[in-house]
C-alpha positions as a printed Julia matrix, in Angstrom:
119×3 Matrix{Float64}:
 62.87  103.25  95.67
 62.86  100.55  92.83
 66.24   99.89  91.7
 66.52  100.39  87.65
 69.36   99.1   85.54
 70.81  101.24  82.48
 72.45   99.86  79.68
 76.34  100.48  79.61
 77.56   99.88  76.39
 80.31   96.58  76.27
 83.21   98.24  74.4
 83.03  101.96  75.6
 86.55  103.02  75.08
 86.48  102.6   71.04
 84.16  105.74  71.27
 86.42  108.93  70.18
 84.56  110.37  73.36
 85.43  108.28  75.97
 88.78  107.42  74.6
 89.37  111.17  74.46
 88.86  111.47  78.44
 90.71  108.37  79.18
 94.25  109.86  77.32
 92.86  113.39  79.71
 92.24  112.05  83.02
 93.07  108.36  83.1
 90.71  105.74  84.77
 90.05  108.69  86.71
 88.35  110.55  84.15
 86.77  107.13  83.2
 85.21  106.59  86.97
 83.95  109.73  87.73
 82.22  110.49  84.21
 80.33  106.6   84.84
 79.32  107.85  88.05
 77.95  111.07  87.12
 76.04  108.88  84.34
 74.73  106.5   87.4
 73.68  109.6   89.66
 71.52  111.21  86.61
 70.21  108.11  86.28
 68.67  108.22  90.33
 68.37  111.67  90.15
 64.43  112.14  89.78
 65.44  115.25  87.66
 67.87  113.68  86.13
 70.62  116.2   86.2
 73.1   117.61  88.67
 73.76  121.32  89.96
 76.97  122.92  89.08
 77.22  123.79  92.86
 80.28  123.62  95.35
 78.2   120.98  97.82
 77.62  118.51  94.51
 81.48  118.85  93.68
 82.39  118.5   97.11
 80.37  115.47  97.88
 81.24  113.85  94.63
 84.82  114.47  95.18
 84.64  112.87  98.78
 83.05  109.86  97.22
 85.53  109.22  94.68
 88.7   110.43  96.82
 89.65  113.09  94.52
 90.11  116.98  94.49
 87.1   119.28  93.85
 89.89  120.63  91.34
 89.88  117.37  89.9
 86.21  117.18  89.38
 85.42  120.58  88.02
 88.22  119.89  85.54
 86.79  116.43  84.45
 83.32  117.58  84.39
 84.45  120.35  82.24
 86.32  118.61  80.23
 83.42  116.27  79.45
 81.24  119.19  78.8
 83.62  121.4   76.8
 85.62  118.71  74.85
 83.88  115.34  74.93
 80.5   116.63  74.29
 79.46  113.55  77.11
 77.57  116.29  78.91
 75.43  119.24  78.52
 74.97  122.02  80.76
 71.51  123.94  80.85
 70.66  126.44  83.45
 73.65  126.25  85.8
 73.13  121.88  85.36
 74.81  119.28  84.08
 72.7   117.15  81.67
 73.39  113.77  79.84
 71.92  112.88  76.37
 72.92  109.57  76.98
 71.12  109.02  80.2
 67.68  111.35  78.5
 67.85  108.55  75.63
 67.64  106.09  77.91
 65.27  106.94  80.26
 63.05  107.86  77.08
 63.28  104.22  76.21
 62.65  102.89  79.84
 59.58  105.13  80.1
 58.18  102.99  76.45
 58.75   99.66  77.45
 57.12  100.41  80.88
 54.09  101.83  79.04
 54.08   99.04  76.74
 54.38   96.73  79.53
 51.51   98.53  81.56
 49.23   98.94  78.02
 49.94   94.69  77.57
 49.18   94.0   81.02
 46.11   95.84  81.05
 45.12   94.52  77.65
 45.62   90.94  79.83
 43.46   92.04  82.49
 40.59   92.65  80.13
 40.59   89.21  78.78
């Protein structure tokens, strides 16, 4: 699989959002709410199930409670507004917006290079 960069914005915390979840769940919060953003970003749909095997393996990767991650997730759904949920999944605006813009420059970058080609 190609490996794809996202942009993470340089002064997070001064969003009400983020700083929100920080004074909830700590660098804790903080972690697991950048990860989730990082798996919908590999994803190839781009969300995650609200099942017990996706809590349990995310909780086993960052050494926390399932507990802990139902209650940050839905605390970032319910609260923050940093996630959606849409037919039993947990979606990201954030991480939609930017693979919308990914998808444009590749096609601009595949519509210039063919443009090239035809020179």
């Amino acid at each position: 699989m190609k490996d794809f960069w996202f942009p993470h914005d340089y002064n997070p915390t001064a969003d009400s959002k983020i700083s929100a979840l920080l004074g909830e769940h700590g660098a804790v919060g903080y972690g697991v709410y950048w990860r989730v953003v990082e798996l919908l970003h590999t994803n190839t749909e781009h969300y995650l199930e609200k099942k017990q095997y996706v809590y349990l393996s995310l909780a086993k990767e960052m050494q926390i409670s399932i507990d802990q991650i139902k209650d940050i997730l839905a605390f970032c759904v319910d609260v923050c507004e940093l996630f959606y949920e849409e037919n039993e999944r947990i979606k990201c605006a954030r991480v939609n917006r930017n693979l919308n813009k990914r998808d444009e420059l590749s096609e601009k970058k595949r519509a210039a290079g063919k443009a090239s080609a035809e020179k």
